[in-house]
PDB file of N, CA and C in Angstrom:
ATOM      1  N   MET A   1      -8.888  15.700  16.615  1.00 83.00           N
ATOM      2  CA  MET A   1     -10.247  15.457  16.245  1.00 83.00           C
ATOM      3  C   MET A   1     -10.970  15.909  17.692  1.00 83.00           C
ATOM      4  N   ASN A   2     -10.323  15.587  18.754  1.00 84.00           N
ATOM      5  CA  ASN A   2     -11.213  16.235  20.018  1.00 84.00           C
ATOM      6  C   ASN A   2     -11.138  17.629  20.104  1.00 84.00           C
ATOM      7  N   GLU A   3     -10.300  18.354  19.520  1.00 92.00           N
ATOM      8  CA  GLU A   3     -10.479  19.739  19.286  1.00 92.00           C
ATOM      9  C   GLU A   3     -11.427  20.485  18.594  1.00 92.00           C
ATOM     10  N   LEU A   4     -11.685  19.664  17.496  1.00 90.00           N
ATOM     11  CA  LEU A   4     -12.595  19.800  16.454  1.00 90.00           C
ATOM     12  C   LEU A   4     -14.017  19.797  17.181  1.00 90.00           C
ATOM     13  N   VAL A   5     -13.957  18.573  17.800  1.00 90.00           N
ATOM     14  CA  VAL A   5     -15.386  18.279  18.487  1.00 90.00           C
ATOM     15  C   VAL A   5     -15.620  19.569  19.626  1.00 90.00           C
ATOM     16  N   SER A   6     -14.823  19.865  20.302  1.00 91.00           N
ATOM     17  CA  SER A   6     -14.700  21.085  21.344  1.00 91.00           C
ATOM     18  C   SER A   6     -15.145  22.228  20.565  1.00 91.00           C
ATOM     19  N   LEU A   7     -14.662  22.405  19.617  1.00 92.00           N
ATOM     20  CA  LEU A   7     -14.926  23.882  18.846  1.00 92.00           C
ATOM     21  C   LEU A   7     -16.162  23.515  18.312  1.00 92.00           C
ATOM     22  N   ILE A   8     -16.685  22.402  17.887  1.00 93.00           N
ATOM     23  CA  ILE A   8     -18.304  22.402  17.403  1.00 93.00           C
ATOM     24  C   ILE A   8     -19.198  22.508  18.732  1.00 93.00           C
ATOM     25  N   ALA A   9     -18.931  21.983  19.570  1.00 92.00           N
ATOM     26  CA  ALA A   9     -19.691  22.097  20.596  1.00 92.00           C
ATOM     27  C   ALA A   9     -19.658  23.568  21.336  1.00 92.00           C
ATOM     28  N   THR A  10     -18.626  24.329  21.174  1.00 93.00           N
ATOM     29  CA  THR A  10     -18.655  25.667  21.534  1.00 93.00           C
ATOM     30  C   THR A  10     -19.446  26.528  20.615  1.00 93.00           C
ATOM     31  N   ILE A  11     -19.253  26.312  19.417  1.00 94.00           N
ATOM     32  CA  ILE A  11     -20.313  26.998  18.609  1.00 94.00           C
ATOM     33  C   ILE A  11     -21.673  26.919  18.514  1.00 94.00           C
ATOM     34  N   TYR A  12     -21.935  25.511  18.608  1.00 92.00           N
ATOM     35  CA  TYR A  12     -23.297  24.917  18.510  1.00 92.00           C
ATOM     36  C   TYR A  12     -23.640  24.608  19.837  1.00 92.00           C
ATOM     37  N   TRP A  13     -23.224  25.171  21.129  1.00 89.00           N
ATOM     38  CA  TRP A  13     -23.676  24.775  22.571  1.00 89.00           C
ATOM     39  C   TRP A  13     -25.144  24.816  22.764  1.00 89.00           C
ATOM     40  N   ASP A  14     -25.794  25.531  22.031  1.00 94.00           N
ATOM     41  CA  ASP A  14     -27.503  25.915  22.016  1.00 94.00           C
ATOM     42  C   ASP A  14     -28.329  24.971  20.951  1.00 94.00           C
ATOM     43  N   ARG A  15     -27.512  24.376  19.865  1.00 95.00           N
ATOM     44  CA  ARG A  15     -28.135  23.706  18.788  1.00 95.00           C
ATOM     45  C   ARG A  15     -27.703  22.294  18.871  1.00 95.00           C
ATOM     46  N   MET A  16     -28.221  21.308  19.681  1.00 93.00           N
ATOM     47  CA  MET A  16     -27.445  20.179  19.693  1.00 93.00           C
ATOM     48  C   MET A  16     -27.760  19.115  18.367  1.00 93.00           C
ATOM     49  N   ASP A  17     -28.761  19.255  17.794  1.00 94.00           N
ATOM     50  CA  ASP A  17     -28.883  18.725  16.666  1.00 94.00           C
ATOM     51  C   ASP A  17     -28.044  19.275  15.346  1.00 94.00           C
ATOM     52  N   ASP A  18     -27.784  20.402  15.413  1.00 94.00           N
ATOM     53  CA  ASP A  18     -26.658  21.232  14.478  1.00 94.00           C
ATOM     54  C   ASP A  18     -25.317  20.734  14.847  1.00 94.00           C
ATOM     55  N   ALA A  19     -24.960  20.610  16.135  1.00 94.00           N
ATOM     56  CA  ALA A  19     -23.846  20.117  16.640  1.00 94.00           C
ATOM     57  C   ALA A  19     -23.564  18.383  15.986  1.00 94.00           C
ATOM     58  N   ARG A  20     -24.686  17.833  16.334  1.00 94.00           N
ATOM     59  CA  ARG A  20     -24.494  16.549  15.909  1.00 94.00           C
ATOM     60  C   ARG A  20     -24.393  16.185  14.402  1.00 94.00           C
ATOM     61  N   ARG A  21     -24.961  16.943  13.659  1.00 95.00           N
ATOM     62  CA  ARG A  21     -24.698  17.090  12.283  1.00 95.00           C
ATOM     63  C   ARG A  21     -23.341  17.310  11.795  1.00 95.00           C
ATOM     64  N   THR A  22     -22.740  18.329  12.561  1.00 95.00           N
ATOM     65  CA  THR A  22     -21.569  18.718  11.888  1.00 95.00           C
ATOM     66  C   THR A  22     -20.459  18.111  12.582  1.00 95.00           C
ATOM     67  N   ILE A  23     -20.818  17.301  13.843  1.00 94.00           N
ATOM     68  CA  ILE A  23     -19.516  16.540  13.916  1.00 94.00           C
ATOM     69  C   ILE A  23     -19.676  15.227  13.220  1.00 94.00           C
ATOM     70  N   ARG A  24     -20.829  14.781  12.820  1.00 94.00           N
ATOM     71  CA  ARG A  24     -21.059  13.334  11.929  1.00 94.00           C
ATOM     72  C   ARG A  24     -20.252  13.578  10.470  1.00 94.00           C
ATOM     73  N   ALA A  25     -20.362  15.273   9.833  1.00 95.00           N
ATOM     74  CA  ALA A  25     -19.800  15.351   8.701  1.00 95.00           C
ATOM     75  C   ALA A  25     -18.306  15.405   9.128  1.00 95.00           C
ATOM     76  N   VAL A  26     -17.848  16.233  10.285  1.00 93.00           N
ATOM     77  CA  VAL A  26     -16.215  16.033  10.115  1.00 93.00           C
ATOM     78  C   VAL A  26     -15.732  14.575  10.074  1.00 93.00           C
ATOM     79  N   ASN A  27     -16.484  13.964  11.054  1.00 92.00           N
ATOM     80  CA  ASN A  27     -16.108  12.347  11.136  1.00 92.00           C
ATOM     81  C   ASN A  27     -15.996  11.651   9.840  1.00 92.00           C
ATOM     82  N   GLN A  28     -17.225  12.042   9.022  1.00 92.00           N
ATOM     83  CA  GLN A  28     -17.053  11.498   7.574  1.00 92.00           C
ATOM     84  C   GLN A  28     -15.974  11.790   6.831  1.00 92.00           C
ATOM     85  N   ALA A  29     -15.443  12.991   6.814  1.00 92.00           N
ATOM     86  CA  ALA A  29     -14.480  13.641   6.130  1.00 92.00           C
ATOM     87  C   ALA A  29     -13.047  13.118   6.535  1.00 92.00           C
ATOM     88  N   VAL A  30     -13.047  12.914   7.815  1.00 90.00           N
ATOM     89  CA  VAL A  30     -11.724  12.458   8.256  1.00 90.00           C
ATOM     90  C   VAL A  30     -11.376  11.045   8.049  1.00 90.00           C
ATOM     91  N   PHE A  31     -12.576  10.272   8.104  1.00 90.00           N
ATOM     92  CA  PHE A  31     -12.481   8.698   7.837  1.00 90.00           C
ATOM     93  C   PHE A  31     -12.208   8.596   6.263  1.00 90.00           C
ATOM     94  N   LEU A  32     -12.850   9.098   5.666  1.00 90.00           N
ATOM     95  CA  LEU A  32     -12.814   9.271   4.179  1.00 90.00           C
ATOM     96  C   LEU A  32     -11.213   9.513   3.661  1.00 90.00           C
ATOM     97  N   ASP A  33     -10.748  10.500   4.357  1.00 87.00           N
ATOM     98  CA  ASP A  33      -9.441  10.870   4.132  1.00 87.00           C
ATOM     99  C   ASP A  33      -8.430   9.731   4.541  1.00 87.00           C
ATOM    100  N   MET A  34      -8.802   9.290   5.494  1.00 89.00           N
ATOM    101  CA  MET A  34      -7.856   8.136   6.284  1.00 89.00           C
ATOM    102  C   MET A  34      -7.917   6.869   5.336  1.00 89.00           C
ATOM    103  N   GLY A  35      -9.120   6.872   4.772  1.00 88.00           N
ATOM    104  CA  GLY A  35      -9.426   5.385   3.870  1.00 88.00           C
ATOM    105  C   GLY A  35      -8.684   5.706   2.483  1.00 88.00           C
ATOM    106  N   LEU A  36      -8.673   7.011   2.106  1.00 88.00           N
ATOM    107  CA  LEU A  36      -7.861   7.044   0.968  1.00 88.00           C
ATOM    108  C   LEU A  36      -6.370   7.201   0.914  1.00 88.00           C
ATOM    109  N   ALA A  37      -5.949   7.227   2.425  1.00 90.00           N
ATOM    110  CA  ALA A  37      -4.445   7.612   2.437  1.00 90.00           C
ATOM    111  C   ALA A  37      -4.085   5.922   2.342  1.00 90.00           C
ATOM    112  N   VAL A  38      -4.904   5.088   3.412  1.00 92.00           N
ATOM    113  CA  VAL A  38      -4.486   3.842   3.447  1.00 92.00           C
ATOM    114  C   VAL A  38      -4.428   3.137   2.017  1.00 92.00           C
ATOM    115  N   SER A  39      -5.571   3.492   1.210  1.00 91.00           N
ATOM    116  CA  SER A  39      -5.449   2.848   0.073  1.00 91.00           C
ATOM    117  C   SER A  39      -4.184   3.244  -0.991  1.00 91.00           C
ATOM    118  N   VAL A  40      -3.901   4.392  -0.853  1.00 92.00           N
ATOM    119  CA  VAL A  40      -2.765   4.943  -1.489  1.00 92.00           C
ATOM    120  C   VAL A  40      -1.263   4.312  -1.098  1.00 92.00           C
ATOM    121  N   TYR A  41      -1.461   4.079   0.230  1.00 93.00           N
ATOM    122  CA  TYR A  41       0.062   3.254   0.908  1.00 93.00           C
ATOM    123  C   TYR A  41       0.046   1.739   0.435  1.00 93.00           C
ATOM    124  N   TYR A  42      -1.359   1.042   0.328  1.00 94.00           N
ATOM    125  CA  TYR A  42      -1.756  -0.252   0.052  1.00 94.00           C
ATOM    126  C   TYR A  42      -1.347  -0.326  -1.378  1.00 94.00           C
ATOM    127  N   ASP A  43      -1.883   0.507  -2.116  1.00 93.00           N
ATOM    128  CA  ASP A  43      -1.513   0.196  -3.843  1.00 93.00           C
ATOM    129  C   ASP A  43       0.131   0.318  -3.988  1.00 93.00           C
ATOM    130  N   ALA A  44       0.665   1.331  -3.320  1.00 94.00           N
ATOM    131  CA  ALA A  44       2.205   1.493  -3.352  1.00 94.00           C
ATOM    132  C   ALA A  44       3.096   0.210  -3.005  1.00 94.00           C
ATOM    133  N   PHE A  45       2.243  -0.450  -1.876  1.00 95.00           N
ATOM    134  CA  PHE A  45       3.139  -1.718  -1.118  1.00 95.00           C
ATOM    135  C   PHE A  45       2.928  -2.784  -2.228  1.00 95.00           C
ATOM    136  N   LEU A  46       1.787  -2.866  -2.969  1.00 95.00           N
ATOM    137  CA  LEU A  46       1.348  -3.958  -3.850  1.00 95.00           C
ATOM    138  C   LEU A  46       2.271  -3.657  -5.200  1.00 95.00           C
ATOM    139  N   GLY A  47       2.624  -2.615  -5.392  1.00 94.00           N
ATOM    140  CA  GLY A  47       3.381  -2.192  -6.786  1.00 94.00           C
ATOM    141  C   GLY A  47       4.778  -2.670  -6.508  1.00 94.00           C
ATOM    142  N   ALA A  48       5.420  -2.322  -5.243  1.00 95.00           N
ATOM    143  CA  ALA A  48       6.658  -2.759  -4.759  1.00 95.00           C
ATOM    144  C   ALA A  48       6.860  -4.231  -4.652  1.00 95.00           C
ATOM    145  N   VAL A  49       5.779  -4.991  -4.387  1.00 96.00           N
ATOM    146  CA  VAL A  49       5.630  -6.446  -4.371  1.00 96.00           C
ATOM    147  C   VAL A  49       6.018  -7.104  -5.761  1.00 96.00           C
ATOM    148  N   GLU A  50       5.112  -6.426  -6.496  1.00 95.00           N
ATOM    149  CA  GLU A  50       4.869  -7.039  -7.739  1.00 95.00           C
ATOM    150  C   GLU A  50       5.911  -6.662  -8.454  1.00 95.00           C
ATOM    151  N   SER A  51       6.931  -5.620  -8.404  1.00 95.00           N
ATOM    152  CA  SER A  51       8.396  -5.432  -9.059  1.00 95.00           C
ATOM    153  C   SER A  51       9.057  -6.372  -8.503  1.00 95.00           C
ATOM    154  N   MET A  52       9.229  -6.556  -7.205  1.00 96.00           N
ATOM    155  CA  MET A  52      10.310  -7.649  -6.450  1.00 96.00           C
ATOM    156  C   MET A  52       9.679  -8.890  -7.260  1.00 96.00           C
ATOM    157  N   SER A  53       8.488  -9.411  -7.410  1.00 97.00           N
ATOM    158  CA  SER A  53       8.316 -10.613  -7.960  1.00 97.00           C
ATOM    159  C   SER A  53       8.781 -10.669  -9.406  1.00 97.00           C
ATOM    160  N   ASN A  54       8.512  -9.502 -10.210  1.00 96.00           N
ATOM    161  CA  ASN A  54       8.862  -9.547 -11.595  1.00 96.00           C
ATOM    162  C   ASN A  54      10.605  -9.852 -11.585  1.00 96.00           C
ATOM    163  N   GLU A  55      11.275  -9.035 -10.725  1.00 96.00           N
ATOM    164  CA  GLU A  55      12.664  -9.328 -10.621  1.00 96.00           C
ATOM    165  C   GLU A  55      13.008 -10.707 -10.412  1.00 96.00           C
ATOM    166  N   LEU A  56      12.574 -11.283  -9.483  1.00 97.00           N
ATOM    167  CA  LEU A  56      12.779 -12.728  -9.061  1.00 97.00           C
ATOM    168  C   LEU A  56      12.231 -13.762 -10.071  1.00 97.00           C
ATOM    169  N   ASN A  57      11.316 -13.497 -10.943  1.00 96.00           N
ATOM    170  CA  ASN A  57      10.945 -14.320 -12.063  1.00 96.00           C
ATOM    171  C   ASN A  57      12.031 -14.276 -13.150  1.00 96.00           C
ATOM    172  N   PHE A  58      12.491 -13.084 -13.344  1.00 97.00           N
ATOM    173  CA  PHE A  58      13.327 -12.700 -14.430  1.00 97.00           C
ATOM    174  C   PHE A  58      14.696 -13.445 -13.975  1.00 97.00           C
ATOM    175  N   SER A  59      15.210 -13.426 -12.734  1.00 96.00           N
ATOM    176  CA  SER A  59      16.341 -14.091 -12.127  1.00 96.00           C
ATOM    177  C   SER A  59      16.206 -15.580 -12.389  1.00 96.00           C
ATOM    178  N   LEU A  60      15.063 -16.171 -12.077  1.00 96.00           N
ATOM    179  CA  LEU A  60      14.986 -17.504 -12.048  1.00 96.00           C
ATOM    180  C   LEU A  60      14.992 -17.885 -13.551  1.00 96.00           C
ATOM    181  N   ALA A  61      14.221 -17.152 -14.448  1.00 96.00           N
ATOM    182  CA  ALA A  61      14.411 -17.696 -15.903  1.00 96.00           C
ATOM    183  C   ALA A  61      15.635 -17.514 -16.310  1.00 96.00           C
ATOM    184  N   ARG A  62      16.525 -16.594 -15.772  1.00 95.00           N
ATOM    185  CA  ARG A  62      17.895 -16.428 -16.508  1.00 95.00           C
ATOM    186  C   ARG A  62      18.749 -17.609 -16.085  1.00 95.00           C
ATOM    187  N   ALA A  63      18.543 -18.249 -14.781  1.00 93.00           N
ATOM    188  CA  ALA A  63      19.336 -18.779 -13.969  1.00 93.00           C
ATOM    189  C   ALA A  63      18.932 -20.660 -14.943  1.00 93.00           C
ATOM    190  N   ARG A  64      17.772 -20.630 -14.924  1.00 93.00           N
ATOM    191  CA  ARG A  64      17.135 -21.823 -15.939  1.00 93.00           C
ATOM    192  C   ARG A  64      17.778 -21.686 -17.202  1.00 93.00           C
ATOM    193  N   ALA A  65      17.655 -20.695 -18.053  1.00 93.00           N
ATOM    194  CA  ALA A  65      18.191 -20.724 -19.178  1.00 93.00           C
ATOM    195  C   ALA A  65      19.989 -20.892 -19.278  1.00 93.00           C
ATOM    196  N   LEU A  66      20.610 -20.478 -18.279  1.00 90.00           N
ATOM    197  CA  LEU A  66      22.121 -20.455 -18.180  1.00 90.00           C
ATOM    198  C   LEU A  66      22.227 -21.976 -17.869  1.00 90.00           C
ATOM    199  N   THR A  67      21.579 -22.602 -16.856  1.00 88.00           N
ATOM    200  CA  THR A  67      21.754 -24.020 -16.520  1.00 88.00           C
ATOM    201  C   THR A  67      21.578 -25.005 -17.630  1.00 88.00           C
ATOM    202  N   ALA A  68      20.352 -24.604 -18.528  1.00 90.00           N
ATOM    203  CA  ALA A  68      19.961 -25.420 -19.485  1.00 90.00           C
ATOM    204  C   ALA A  68      21.193 -25.315 -20.976  1.00 90.00           C
ATOM    205  N   LEU A  69      21.607 -23.846 -21.007  1.00 90.00           N
ATOM    206  CA  LEU A  69      22.650 -23.875 -21.976  1.00 90.00           C
ATOM    207  C   LEU A  69      24.025 -24.561 -21.480  1.00 90.00           C
ATOM    208  N   SER A  70      24.350 -24.595 -20.196  1.00 87.00           N
ATOM    209  CA  SER A  70      25.538 -25.223 -19.638  1.00 87.00           C
ATOM    210  C   SER A  70      25.454 -26.859 -19.854  1.00 87.00           C
ATOM    211  N   GLU A  71      24.344 -27.185 -19.458  1.00 86.00           N
ATOM    212  CA  GLU A  71      24.089 -28.658 -19.894  1.00 86.00           C
ATOM    213  C   GLU A  71      24.195 -29.146 -21.198  1.00 86.00           C
ATOM    214  N   SER A  72      23.379 -28.274 -22.199  1.00 88.00           N
ATOM    215  CA  SER A  72      23.764 -28.575 -23.300  1.00 88.00           C
ATOM    216  C   SER A  72      25.135 -28.627 -23.939  1.00 88.00           C
ATOM    217  N   ALA A  73      25.826 -27.901 -23.418  1.00 85.00           N
ATOM    218  CA  ALA A  73      27.312 -27.667 -23.695  1.00 85.00           C
ATOM    219  C   ALA A  73      28.155 -28.458 -23.160  1.00 85.00           C
ATOM    220  N   GLY A  74      27.659 -29.348 -22.381  1.00 82.00           N
ATOM    221  CA  GLY A  74      28.321 -30.525 -21.514  1.00 82.00           C
ATOM    222  C   GLY A  74      29.338 -29.969 -20.466  1.00 82.00           C
ATOM    223  N   ILE A  75      28.851 -28.639 -19.868  1.00 80.00           N
ATOM    224  CA  ILE A  75      29.645 -28.174 -18.679  1.00 80.00           C
ATOM    225  C   ILE A  75      29.094 -28.742 -17.465  1.00 80.00           C
ATOM    226  N   PRO A  76      30.010 -29.139 -16.410  1.00 75.00           N
ATOM    227  CA  PRO A  76      29.218 -29.795 -15.498  1.00 75.00           C
ATOM    228  C   PRO A  76      29.032 -28.869 -14.625  1.00 75.00           C
ATOM    229  N   LYS A  77      28.033 -29.233 -13.766  1.00 74.00           N
ATOM    230  CA  LYS A  77      27.462 -28.286 -12.779  1.00 74.00           C
ATOM    231  C   LYS A  77      28.390 -27.820 -11.865  1.00 74.00           C
ATOM    232  N   GLY A  78      28.238 -26.561 -11.394  1.00 71.00           N
ATOM    233  CA  GLY A  78      29.504 -26.142 -10.354  1.00 71.00           C
ATOM    234  C   GLY A  78      30.693 -25.302 -10.928  1.00 71.00           C
ATOM    235  N   SER A  79      30.739 -25.610 -12.339  1.00 69.00           N
ATOM    236  CA  SER A  79      32.179 -25.365 -12.808  1.00 69.00           C
ATOM    237  C   SER A  79      31.867 -23.833 -13.298  1.00 69.00           C
ATOM    238  N   GLU A  80      33.222 -23.022 -13.080  1.00 70.00           N
ATOM    239  CA  GLU A  80      33.219 -21.581 -13.477  1.00 70.00           C
ATOM    240  C   GLU A  80      33.104 -21.625 -14.886  1.00 70.00           C
ATOM    241  N   ILE A  81      32.480 -20.465 -15.318  1.00 59.00           N
ATOM    242  CA  ILE A  81      32.906 -20.458 -16.759  1.00 59.00           C
ATOM    243  C   ILE A  81      33.552 -18.949 -17.138  1.00 59.00           C
TER     244      ILE A  81
END
């Protein structure tokens, strides 16, 4: 970023208004790109959390179903089937 500002200052050394507008445009483009990158990583993270949550819920439901089935069959808790 510093090198871009230095280059802009060198090119527009005699036109400060143009330099300011160019630096502002570069800053907006850089921060837009950073915002998009953060958004993509955040969405991927949320997807991973949702997937883990679904797996956990499935495992808990399966455990509850097996417990209910074992209890209805009269198998004591802790017994190996």
